[in-house]
Amino acid sequence: MKAIRFLLVSAVLFAVALAWNGVVHGSLLKGTDASVRHLWRANLGEMMPVSIAVTIGVVMVFVWGYRRFARNNSLREALTYGLFFGLTAGLLVDLNQFFLYPIPFSAVWTWVLAGVVEFVLYALLLSRLYPPAGRPTVGH
């Protein structure tokens, strides 16, 4: 039952991730993403299955991490976990890309900010859908 719930909650977060990234990159960050379009792979469409698999992996690590390390399931804890995960991802992915590729720092900044908001949203949702084992949902 634990594995099924884990997979169901991960599937919900995956759907939210697809919707979030569609809205954010399809409209809100359209100009920012356009500023680095010249660096995109020519066969980007062929890479979609890999991108989907990576998204599934990130969501599952996120869910596992929250369940493993959350203690009291409070609003503050969810915000902190989302902030930590978002900043870590921003440092490892977005800021690293700034050093590797000739992209504007404004693109990096907006990607990091959008990622932090994204992971905070996921943590808030996760704290409601799948509180840590043996810990009831505390008033947020």
PDB file of C-alpha atoms in Angstrom:
ATOM      1  CA  MET A   1       0.000   0.000   0.000  1.00  0.00           C
ATOM      2  CA  LYS A   2       2.869   2.368   0.799  1.00  0.00           C
ATOM      3  CA  ALA A   3       4.360   1.900  -2.653  1.00  0.00           C
ATOM      4  CA  ILE A   4       1.011   2.470  -4.350  1.00  0.00           C
ATOM      5  CA  ARG A   5       0.396   5.689  -2.427  1.00  0.00           C
ATOM      6  CA  PHE A   6       3.930   6.862  -3.167  1.00  0.00           C
ATOM      7  CA  LEU A   7       3.395   6.210  -6.891  1.00  0.00           C
ATOM      8  CA  LEU A   8      -0.042   7.862  -6.924  1.00  0.00           C
ATOM      9  CA  VAL A   9       1.205  10.998  -5.176  1.00  0.00           C
ATOM     10  CA  SER A  10       4.242  11.057  -7.462  1.00  0.00           C
ATOM     11  CA  ALA A  11       1.888  10.822 -10.462  1.00  0.00           C
ATOM     12  CA  VAL A  12      -0.151  13.777  -9.168  1.00  0.00           C
ATOM     13  CA  LEU A  13       3.004  15.848  -8.674  1.00  0.00           C
ATOM     14  CA  PHE A  14       4.232  14.800 -12.125  1.00  0.00           C
ATOM     15  CA  ALA A  15       0.986  16.079 -13.671  1.00  0.00           C
ATOM     16  CA  VAL A  16       1.368  19.335 -11.734  1.00  0.00           C
ATOM     17  CA  ALA A  17       4.992  19.558 -12.937  1.00  0.00           C
ATOM     18  CA  LEU A  18       3.952  19.174 -16.567  1.00  0.00           C
ATOM     19  CA  ALA A  19       1.241  21.811 -16.204  1.00  0.00           C
ATOM     20  CA  TRP A  20       3.521  24.168 -14.259  1.00  0.00           C
ATOM     21  CA  ASN A  21       6.351  23.904 -16.764  1.00  0.00           C
ATOM     22  CA  GLY A  22       3.962  24.291 -19.672  1.00  0.00           C
ATOM     23  CA  VAL A  23       2.591  27.547 -18.259  1.00  0.00           C
ATOM     24  CA  VAL A  24       5.898  28.910 -17.000  1.00  0.00           C
ATOM     25  CA  HIS A  25       8.037  28.137 -20.039  1.00  0.00           C
ATOM     26  CA  GLY A  26       5.214  28.441 -22.568  1.00  0.00           C
ATOM     27  CA  SER A  27       4.200  31.931 -21.517  1.00  0.00           C
ATOM     28  CA  LEU A  28       5.786  33.493 -18.432  1.00  0.00           C
ATOM     29  CA  LEU A  29       9.407  32.749 -19.379  1.00  0.00           C
ATOM     30  CA  LYS A  30       8.879  32.629 -23.135  1.00  0.00           C
ATOM     31  CA  GLY A  31      11.174  35.611 -23.728  1.00  0.00           C
ATOM     32  CA  THR A  32      13.825  34.321 -21.355  1.00  0.00           C
ATOM     33  CA  ASP A  33      13.820  30.915 -22.997  1.00  0.00           C
ATOM     34  CA  ALA A  34      13.978  32.570 -26.437  1.00  0.00           C
ATOM     35  CA  SER A  35      17.225  34.288 -25.406  1.00  0.00           C
ATOM     36  CA  VAL A  36      18.950  30.891 -25.278  1.00  0.00           C
ATOM     37  CA  ARG A  37      17.074  29.129 -28.078  1.00  0.00           C
ATOM     38  CA  HIS A  38      20.170  29.298 -30.283  1.00  0.00           C
ATOM     39  CA  LEU A  39      21.812  26.824 -27.858  1.00  0.00           C
ATOM     40  CA  TRP A  40      19.024  24.249 -28.041  1.00  0.00           C
ATOM     41  CA  ARG A  41      19.575  20.866 -29.620  1.00  0.00           C
ATOM     42  CA  ALA A  42      18.476  20.580 -33.228  1.00  0.00           C
ATOM     43  CA  ASN A  43      16.700  17.328 -32.307  1.00  0.00           C
ATOM     44  CA  LEU A  44      15.013  18.666 -29.150  1.00  0.00           C
ATOM     45  CA  GLY A  45      11.731  16.914 -29.957  1.00  0.00           C
ATOM     46  CA  GLU A  46      13.484  13.558 -29.984  1.00  0.00           C
ATOM     47  CA  MET A  47      14.720  14.219 -26.442  1.00  0.00           C
ATOM     48  CA  MET A  48      11.190  14.470 -24.983  1.00  0.00           C
ATOM     49  CA  PRO A  49      11.134  10.903 -23.597  1.00  0.00           C
ATOM     50  CA  VAL A  50      14.380  11.598 -21.739  1.00  0.00           C
ATOM     51  CA  SER A  51      12.996  14.901 -20.447  1.00  0.00           C
ATOM     52  CA  ILE A  52       9.849  13.148 -19.224  1.00  0.00           C
ATOM     53  CA  ALA A  53      11.930  10.436 -17.521  1.00  0.00           C
ATOM     54  CA  VAL A  54      14.072  13.074 -15.782  1.00  0.00           C
ATOM     55  CA  THR A  55      10.941  14.891 -14.594  1.00  0.00           C
ATOM     56  CA  ILE A  56       9.540  11.644 -13.197  1.00  0.00           C
ATOM     57  CA  GLY A  57      12.840  11.013 -11.434  1.00  0.00           C
ATOM     58  CA  VAL A  58      13.001  14.491  -9.903  1.00  0.00           C
ATOM     59  CA  VAL A  59       9.406  14.221  -8.689  1.00  0.00           C
ATOM     60  CA  MET A  60      10.044  10.829  -7.110  1.00  0.00           C
ATOM     61  CA  VAL A  61      13.220  12.025  -5.370  1.00  0.00           C
ATOM     62  CA  PHE A  62      11.310  15.076  -4.158  1.00  0.00           C
ATOM     63  CA  VAL A  63       8.460  12.988  -2.729  1.00  0.00           C
ATOM     64  CA  TRP A  64      10.834  10.475  -1.160  1.00  0.00           C
ATOM     65  CA  GLY A  65      12.923  13.272   0.395  1.00  0.00           C
ATOM     66  CA  TYR A  66       9.928  14.994   1.922  1.00  0.00           C
ATOM     67  CA  ARG A  67       8.586  11.754   3.358  1.00  0.00           C
ATOM     68  CA  ARG A  68      12.026  10.818   4.660  1.00  0.00           C
ATOM     69  CA  PHE A  69      13.083  14.114   6.230  1.00  0.00           C
ATOM     70  CA  ALA A  70       9.886  15.953   7.194  1.00  0.00           C
ATOM     71  CA  ARG A  71       9.242  15.809  10.924  1.00  0.00           C
ATOM     72  CA  ASN A  72       6.104  17.755  11.797  1.00  0.00           C
ATOM     73  CA  ASN A  73       4.479  18.432   8.410  1.00  0.00           C
ATOM     74  CA  SER A  74       3.998  22.131   9.219  1.00  0.00           C
ATOM     75  CA  LEU A  75       3.602  24.920   6.696  1.00  0.00           C
ATOM     76  CA  ARG A  76       7.036  26.224   7.692  1.00  0.00           C
ATOM     77  CA  GLU A  77       8.612  22.822   7.158  1.00  0.00           C
ATOM     78  CA  ALA A  78       7.009  22.444   3.720  1.00  0.00           C
ATOM     79  CA  LEU A  79       8.144  25.949   2.716  1.00  0.00           C
ATOM     80  CA  THR A  80      11.668  25.239   3.963  1.00  0.00           C
ATOM     81  CA  TYR A  81      11.886  21.906   2.134  1.00  0.00           C
ATOM     82  CA  GLY A  82      10.598  23.442  -1.107  1.00  0.00           C
ATOM     83  CA  LEU A  83      12.978  26.388  -0.781  1.00  0.00           C
ATOM     84  CA  PHE A  84      15.939  24.097  -0.042  1.00  0.00           C
ATOM     85  CA  PHE A  85      15.166  21.762  -2.946  1.00  0.00           C
ATOM     86  CA  GLY A  86      14.526  24.654  -5.353  1.00  0.00           C
ATOM     87  CA  LEU A  87      17.728  26.475  -4.427  1.00  0.00           C
ATOM     88  CA  THR A  88      19.742  23.261  -4.640  1.00  0.00           C
ATOM     89  CA  ALA A  89      18.332  22.512  -8.090  1.00  0.00           C
ATOM     90  CA  GLY A  90      18.973  26.112  -9.154  1.00  0.00           C
ATOM     91  CA  LEU A  91      22.599  25.934  -8.080  1.00  0.00           C
ATOM     92  CA  LEU A  92      23.223  22.517  -9.603  1.00  0.00           C
ATOM     93  CA  VAL A  93      21.416  23.125 -12.875  1.00  0.00           C
ATOM     94  CA  ASP A  94      20.728  26.768 -13.706  1.00  0.00           C
ATOM     95  CA  LEU A  95      23.755  28.504 -12.212  1.00  0.00           C
ATOM     96  CA  ASN A  96      26.046  25.783 -13.527  1.00  0.00           C
ATOM     97  CA  GLN A  97      24.687  26.399 -17.037  1.00  0.00           C
ATOM     98  CA  PHE A  98      25.651  30.062 -16.729  1.00  0.00           C
ATOM     99  CA  PHE A  99      29.289  29.020 -16.304  1.00  0.00           C
ATOM    100  CA  LEU A 100      29.182  26.432 -19.082  1.00  0.00           C
ATOM    101  CA  TYR A 101      27.274  28.315 -21.778  1.00  0.00           C
ATOM    102  CA  PRO A 102      27.087  31.901 -22.988  1.00  0.00           C
ATOM    103  CA  ILE A 103      23.663  32.651 -21.542  1.00  0.00           C
ATOM    104  CA  PRO A 104      22.514  35.877 -19.919  1.00  0.00           C
ATOM    105  CA  PHE A 105      22.496  35.922 -16.134  1.00  0.00           C
ATOM    106  CA  SER A 106      18.937  37.284 -16.280  1.00  0.00           C
ATOM    107  CA  ALA A 107      17.870  33.924 -17.745  1.00  0.00           C
ATOM    108  CA  VAL A 108      19.547  32.073 -14.893  1.00  0.00           C
ATOM    109  CA  TRP A 109      17.948  34.336 -12.301  1.00  0.00           C
ATOM    110  CA  THR A 110      14.442  33.863 -13.697  1.00  0.00           C
ATOM    111  CA  TRP A 111      14.892  30.095 -13.990  1.00  0.00           C
ATOM    112  CA  VAL A 112      16.090  29.824 -10.388  1.00  0.00           C
ATOM    113  CA  LEU A 113      13.220  31.981  -9.140  1.00  0.00           C
ATOM    114  CA  ALA A 114      10.648  29.976 -11.114  1.00  0.00           C
ATOM    115  CA  GLY A 115      12.196  26.731  -9.810  1.00  0.00           C
ATOM    116  CA  VAL A 116      12.050  27.858  -6.200  1.00  0.00           C
ATOM    117  CA  VAL A 117       8.390  28.824  -6.572  1.00  0.00           C
ATOM    118  CA  GLU A 118       7.747  25.493  -8.315  1.00  0.00           C
ATOM    119  CA  PHE A 119       9.285  23.360  -5.574  1.00  0.00           C
ATOM    120  CA  VAL A 120       7.653  25.355  -2.779  1.00  0.00           C
ATOM    121  CA  LEU A 121       4.306  24.744  -4.506  1.00  0.00           C
ATOM    122  CA  TYR A 122       5.087  21.023  -4.742  1.00  0.00           C
ATOM    123  CA  ALA A 123       6.052  20.863  -1.055  1.00  0.00           C
ATOM    124  CA  LEU A 124       2.859  22.600   0.031  1.00  0.00           C
ATOM    125  CA  LEU A 125       0.803  20.213  -2.083  1.00  0.00           C
ATOM    126  CA  LEU A 126       2.784  17.223  -0.875  1.00  0.00           C
ATOM    127  CA  SER A 127       2.344  18.172   2.790  1.00  0.00           C
ATOM    128  CA  ARG A 128      -1.400  17.857   2.258  1.00  0.00           C
ATOM    129  CA  LEU A 129      -1.450  14.794   0.021  1.00  0.00           C
ATOM    130  CA  TYR A 130       1.183  12.651   1.686  1.00  0.00           C
ATOM    131  CA  PRO A 131       2.268  13.739   5.184  1.00  0.00           C
ATOM    132  CA  PRO A 132       5.273  11.959   6.672  1.00  0.00           C
ATOM    133  CA  ALA A 133       4.544   8.483   8.029  1.00  0.00           C
ATOM    134  CA  GLY A 134       3.079   8.467  11.511  1.00  0.00           C
ATOM    135  CA  ARG A 135       2.752  12.229  11.553  1.00  0.00           C
ATOM    136  CA  PRO A 136      -0.702  13.742  11.171  1.00  0.00           C
ATOM    137  CA  THR A 137      -1.206  16.905   9.186  1.00  0.00           C
ATOM    138  CA  VAL A 138      -0.597  19.783  11.570  1.00  0.00           C
ATOM    139  CA  GLY A 139      -2.535  23.004  11.155  1.00  0.00           C
ATOM    140  CA  HIS A 140      -0.816  25.009   8.464  1.00  0.00           C
TER     141      HIS A 140
END
